[in-house]
Amino acid sequence: DRCPHRLDALSEGRLTADGDIQCAYHGWVFDGRTGNCTHVPQLQGSAVGGRACVSAFPATVSQGLVWIHPGGAAAAEAAGPPPRQPEMDKPGFKVTPAVRDFPIDWPILMENIMDPDHGLFAHQASAFDLYSASRERPQEVRETVA
């Protein structure tokens, strides 16, 4: 996830109409299939050197999310399509895209996100309350469509 020029995160860049990745820092463009650098705006017609390349991995876009397959094309094909969330296909479903950098390993982050007790006790947020409902007083969940 690093541009070879200034080591900026390519995930912060742009996906071009051709399926290539453009670095957000200086605009270097990398072939989305091979990782070869195909364009450096500052070179103005000069050849791009062979050292200016990155590792390429198969990726799939599903429901606006990018799924990366670091195991290669065979593993990506064997994995099949990514799981879908039916709610995301409903009219009126809203997404607020965000990029957050956490100075921790991803397994720790996932453990906190997936832990059903974490939200209620760590954040004191009623939206995470899975305990106050009972047979006599079930928790209501309402869906509103704007």
PDB file of C-alpha atoms in Angstrom:
ATOM      1  CA  ASP A   1       0.000   0.000   0.000  1.00  0.00           C
ATOM      2  CA  ARG A   2       2.903   2.349  -0.696  1.00  0.00           C
ATOM      3  CA  CYS A   3       3.803   4.418  -3.722  1.00  0.00           C
ATOM      4  CA  PRO A   4       7.510   3.857  -4.511  1.00  0.00           C
ATOM      5  CA  HIS A   5       8.018   7.585  -4.969  1.00  0.00           C
ATOM      6  CA  ARG A   6       7.219   9.044  -1.529  1.00  0.00           C
ATOM      7  CA  LEU A   7       5.793   5.939   0.204  1.00  0.00           C
ATOM      8  CA  ASP A   8       2.348   7.517   0.368  1.00  0.00           C
ATOM      9  CA  ALA A   9      -0.555   5.089   0.896  1.00  0.00           C
ATOM     10  CA  LEU A  10      -2.021   4.126  -2.487  1.00  0.00           C
ATOM     11  CA  SER A  11      -5.281   3.294  -0.699  1.00  0.00           C
ATOM     12  CA  GLU A  12      -5.674   7.038  -0.208  1.00  0.00           C
ATOM     13  CA  GLY A  13      -5.415   7.554  -3.980  1.00  0.00           C
ATOM     14  CA  ARG A  14      -7.933   7.270  -6.799  1.00  0.00           C
ATOM     15  CA  LEU A  15      -9.207   4.533  -9.059  1.00  0.00           C
ATOM     16  CA  THR A  16      -9.072   5.766 -12.653  1.00  0.00           C
ATOM     17  CA  ALA A  17     -11.680   5.051 -15.342  1.00  0.00           C
ATOM     18  CA  ASP A  18      -9.246   2.459 -16.787  1.00  0.00           C
ATOM     19  CA  GLY A  19      -9.038   0.568 -13.476  1.00  0.00           C
ATOM     20  CA  ASP A  20      -5.609   1.918 -12.629  1.00  0.00           C
ATOM     21  CA  ILE A  21      -4.564   3.397  -9.288  1.00  0.00           C
ATOM     22  CA  GLN A  22      -3.389   6.993  -9.087  1.00  0.00           C
ATOM     23  CA  CYS A  23      -1.327   8.092  -6.101  1.00  0.00           C
ATOM     24  CA  ALA A  24      -2.897  11.061  -4.293  1.00  0.00           C
ATOM     25  CA  TYR A  25       0.498  12.608  -3.498  1.00  0.00           C
ATOM     26  CA  HIS A  26       1.997  13.339  -6.952  1.00  0.00           C
ATOM     27  CA  GLY A  27      -0.387  11.565  -9.320  1.00  0.00           C
ATOM     28  CA  TRP A  28       1.745   8.602 -10.367  1.00  0.00           C
ATOM     29  CA  VAL A  29      -0.458   6.004 -12.090  1.00  0.00           C
ATOM     30  CA  PHE A  30      -0.061   2.236 -11.638  1.00  0.00           C
ATOM     31  CA  ASP A  31      -1.591  -0.470 -13.821  1.00  0.00           C
ATOM     32  CA  GLY A  32      -4.313  -2.102 -11.742  1.00  0.00           C
ATOM     33  CA  ARG A  33      -3.448  -5.579 -13.058  1.00  0.00           C
ATOM     34  CA  THR A  34       0.359  -5.630 -13.083  1.00  0.00           C
ATOM     35  CA  GLY A  35       1.415  -2.880 -10.669  1.00  0.00           C
ATOM     36  CA  ASN A  36       3.670  -1.296 -13.331  1.00  0.00           C
ATOM     37  CA  CYS A  37       3.898   2.476 -13.238  1.00  0.00           C
ATOM     38  CA  THR A  38       2.329   3.685 -16.485  1.00  0.00           C
ATOM     39  CA  HIS A  39       2.367   7.444 -16.053  1.00  0.00           C
ATOM     40  CA  VAL A  40       4.301  10.047 -14.090  1.00  0.00           C
ATOM     41  CA  PRO A  41       2.769  13.485 -14.781  1.00  0.00           C
ATOM     42  CA  GLN A  42       6.056  15.264 -14.011  1.00  0.00           C
ATOM     43  CA  LEU A  43       8.024  13.354 -16.700  1.00  0.00           C
ATOM     44  CA  GLN A  44       6.126  14.906 -19.642  1.00  0.00           C
ATOM     45  CA  GLY A  45       6.652  12.189 -22.231  1.00  0.00           C
ATOM     46  CA  SER A  46       9.807  10.560 -20.859  1.00  0.00           C
ATOM     47  CA  ALA A  47       9.861   6.810 -20.260  1.00  0.00           C
ATOM     48  CA  VAL A  48       8.926   5.543 -16.822  1.00  0.00           C
ATOM     49  CA  GLY A  49      11.737   3.566 -15.184  1.00  0.00           C
ATOM     50  CA  GLY A  50      11.337  -0.131 -14.298  1.00  0.00           C
ATOM     51  CA  ARG A  51      11.946   0.461 -10.590  1.00  0.00           C
ATOM     52  CA  ALA A  52       8.730   2.475 -10.336  1.00  0.00           C
ATOM     53  CA  CYS A  53       6.324  -0.410  -9.780  1.00  0.00           C
ATOM     54  CA  VAL A  54       4.228  -1.875  -6.967  1.00  0.00           C
ATOM     55  CA  SER A  55       2.793  -5.293  -6.133  1.00  0.00           C
ATOM     56  CA  ALA A  56      -0.589  -5.913  -7.723  1.00  0.00           C
ATOM     57  CA  PHE A  57      -3.306  -8.071  -6.194  1.00  0.00           C
ATOM     58  CA  PRO A  58      -6.670  -9.140  -7.593  1.00  0.00           C
ATOM     59  CA  ALA A  59      -9.515  -7.066  -6.188  1.00  0.00           C
ATOM     60  CA  THR A  60     -13.297  -7.050  -6.431  1.00  0.00           C
ATOM     61  CA  VAL A  61     -15.690  -4.166  -5.862  1.00  0.00           C
ATOM     62  CA  SER A  62     -18.980  -5.248  -4.302  1.00  0.00           C
ATOM     63  CA  GLN A  63     -21.595  -2.901  -2.863  1.00  0.00           C
ATOM     64  CA  GLY A  64     -19.078  -0.064  -2.945  1.00  0.00           C
ATOM     65  CA  LEU A  65     -16.488  -1.973  -0.907  1.00  0.00           C
ATOM     66  CA  VAL A  66     -13.106  -3.076  -2.252  1.00  0.00           C
ATOM     67  CA  TRP A  67     -12.184  -6.686  -1.439  1.00  0.00           C
ATOM     68  CA  ILE A  68      -8.466  -7.413  -1.910  1.00  0.00           C
ATOM     69  CA  HIS A  69      -7.236 -10.966  -2.538  1.00  0.00           C
ATOM     70  CA  PRO A  70      -3.555 -11.052  -1.466  1.00  0.00           C
ATOM     71  CA  GLY A  71      -3.365 -14.807  -2.229  1.00  0.00           C
ATOM     72  CA  GLY A  72      -3.364 -14.210  -5.983  1.00  0.00           C
ATOM     73  CA  ALA A  73      -5.779 -14.849  -8.851  1.00  0.00           C
ATOM     74  CA  ALA A  74      -6.307 -18.576  -8.154  1.00  0.00           C
ATOM     75  CA  ALA A  75      -7.193 -17.910  -4.501  1.00  0.00           C
ATOM     76  CA  ALA A  76      -9.506 -15.056  -5.515  1.00  0.00           C
ATOM     77  CA  GLU A  77     -11.323 -17.290  -7.993  1.00  0.00           C
ATOM     78  CA  ALA A  78     -11.610 -20.130  -5.462  1.00  0.00           C
ATOM     79  CA  ALA A  79     -12.995 -17.746  -2.822  1.00  0.00           C
ATOM     80  CA  GLY A  80     -15.987 -16.860  -4.975  1.00  0.00           C
ATOM     81  CA  PRO A  81     -17.883 -13.598  -4.648  1.00  0.00           C
ATOM     82  CA  PRO A  82     -17.634 -11.590  -1.420  1.00  0.00           C
ATOM     83  CA  PRO A  83     -20.503 -11.783   1.057  1.00  0.00           C
ATOM     84  CA  ARG A  84     -23.308  -9.291   0.511  1.00  0.00           C
ATOM     85  CA  GLN A  85     -25.371  -7.331   2.986  1.00  0.00           C
ATOM     86  CA  PRO A  86     -28.975  -7.276   1.679  1.00  0.00           C
ATOM     87  CA  GLU A  87     -29.678  -4.010   3.506  1.00  0.00           C
ATOM     88  CA  MET A  88     -27.081  -2.264   1.366  1.00  0.00           C
ATOM     89  CA  ASP A  89     -29.142  -3.011  -1.761  1.00  0.00           C
ATOM     90  CA  LYS A  90     -32.299  -1.397  -0.387  1.00  0.00           C
ATOM     91  CA  PRO A  91     -33.355   1.991  -1.749  1.00  0.00           C
ATOM     92  CA  GLY A  92     -32.509   4.715   0.720  1.00  0.00           C
ATOM     93  CA  PHE A  93     -29.609   2.839   2.319  1.00  0.00           C
ATOM     94  CA  LYS A  94     -26.987   5.437   3.173  1.00  0.00           C
ATOM     95  CA  VAL A  95     -23.252   4.979   3.557  1.00  0.00           C
ATOM     96  CA  THR A  96     -20.887   7.430   5.154  1.00  0.00           C
ATOM     97  CA  PRO A  97     -17.445   6.551   3.791  1.00  0.00           C
ATOM     98  CA  ALA A  98     -14.545   7.147   6.123  1.00  0.00           C
ATOM     99  CA  VAL A  99     -10.882   6.237   6.293  1.00  0.00           C
ATOM    100  CA  ARG A 100      -9.337   5.911   9.726  1.00  0.00           C
ATOM    101  CA  ASP A 101      -5.769   5.029  10.565  1.00  0.00           C
ATOM    102  CA  PHE A 102      -5.349   3.185  13.847  1.00  0.00           C
ATOM    103  CA  PRO A 103      -1.877   2.638  15.304  1.00  0.00           C
ATOM    104  CA  ILE A 104      -2.767  -0.989  16.148  1.00  0.00           C
ATOM    105  CA  ASP A 105      -2.776  -4.362  14.428  1.00  0.00           C
ATOM    106  CA  TRP A 106      -6.000  -5.171  12.572  1.00  0.00           C
ATOM    107  CA  PRO A 107      -6.837  -8.280  14.688  1.00  0.00           C
ATOM    108  CA  ILE A 108      -7.109  -6.071  17.785  1.00  0.00           C
ATOM    109  CA  LEU A 109      -9.400  -3.656  15.942  1.00  0.00           C
ATOM    110  CA  MET A 110     -11.597  -6.477  14.637  1.00  0.00           C
ATOM    111  CA  GLU A 111     -11.802  -8.048  18.087  1.00  0.00           C
ATOM    112  CA  ASN A 112     -13.112  -4.767  19.496  1.00  0.00           C
ATOM    113  CA  ILE A 113     -15.567  -4.179  16.648  1.00  0.00           C
ATOM    114  CA  MET A 114     -16.957  -7.720  16.701  1.00  0.00           C
ATOM    115  CA  ASP A 115     -17.122  -8.031  20.512  1.00  0.00           C
ATOM    116  CA  PRO A 116     -20.813  -7.660  21.477  1.00  0.00           C
ATOM    117  CA  ASP A 117     -19.925  -6.456  24.993  1.00  0.00           C
ATOM    118  CA  HIS A 118     -17.381  -3.831  23.976  1.00  0.00           C
ATOM    119  CA  GLY A 119     -19.742  -1.079  22.788  1.00  0.00           C
ATOM    120  CA  LEU A 120     -22.022  -1.008  25.804  1.00  0.00           C
ATOM    121  CA  PHE A 121     -19.355  -1.102  28.498  1.00  0.00           C
ATOM    122  CA  ALA A 122     -16.447   0.722  26.856  1.00  0.00           C
ATOM    123  CA  HIS A 123     -18.483   3.460  25.172  1.00  0.00           C
ATOM    124  CA  GLN A 124     -21.538   3.554  27.481  1.00  0.00           C
ATOM    125  CA  ALA A 125     -23.725   3.745  24.354  1.00  0.00           C
ATOM    126  CA  SER A 126     -27.317   2.515  24.495  1.00  0.00           C
ATOM    127  CA  ALA A 127     -27.195   1.601  20.804  1.00  0.00           C
ATOM    128  CA  PHE A 128     -24.962  -1.305  21.846  1.00  0.00           C
ATOM    129  CA  ASP A 129     -27.279  -2.466  24.658  1.00  0.00           C
ATOM    130  CA  LEU A 130     -27.943  -6.175  24.168  1.00  0.00           C
ATOM    131  CA  TYR A 131     -28.860  -6.845  27.806  1.00  0.00           C
ATOM    132  CA  SER A 132     -31.912  -4.817  28.806  1.00  0.00           C
ATOM    133  CA  ALA A 133     -34.437  -6.738  26.688  1.00  0.00           C
ATOM    134  CA  SER A 134     -36.446  -9.673  28.073  1.00  0.00           C
ATOM    135  CA  ARG A 135     -39.385 -11.804  26.964  1.00  0.00           C
ATOM    136  CA  GLU A 136     -41.698  -9.415  28.803  1.00  0.00           C
ATOM    137  CA  ARG A 137     -40.001  -6.282  27.459  1.00  0.00           C
ATOM    138  CA  PRO A 138     -38.452  -7.090  24.050  1.00  0.00           C
ATOM    139  CA  GLN A 139     -36.049  -4.669  22.499  1.00  0.00           C
ATOM    140  CA  GLU A 140     -37.655  -2.828  19.585  1.00  0.00           C
ATOM    141  CA  VAL A 141     -35.779  -2.362  16.352  1.00  0.00           C
ATOM    142  CA  ARG A 142     -37.310   0.056  13.883  1.00  0.00           C
ATOM    143  CA  GLU A 143     -36.356   0.595  10.295  1.00  0.00           C
ATOM    144  CA  THR A 144     -37.035   4.014   8.851  1.00  0.00           C
ATOM    145  CA  VAL A 145     -36.785   4.723   5.153  1.00  0.00           C
ATOM    146  CA  ALA A 146     -36.348   8.322   4.152  1.00  0.00           C
TER     147      ALA A 146
END
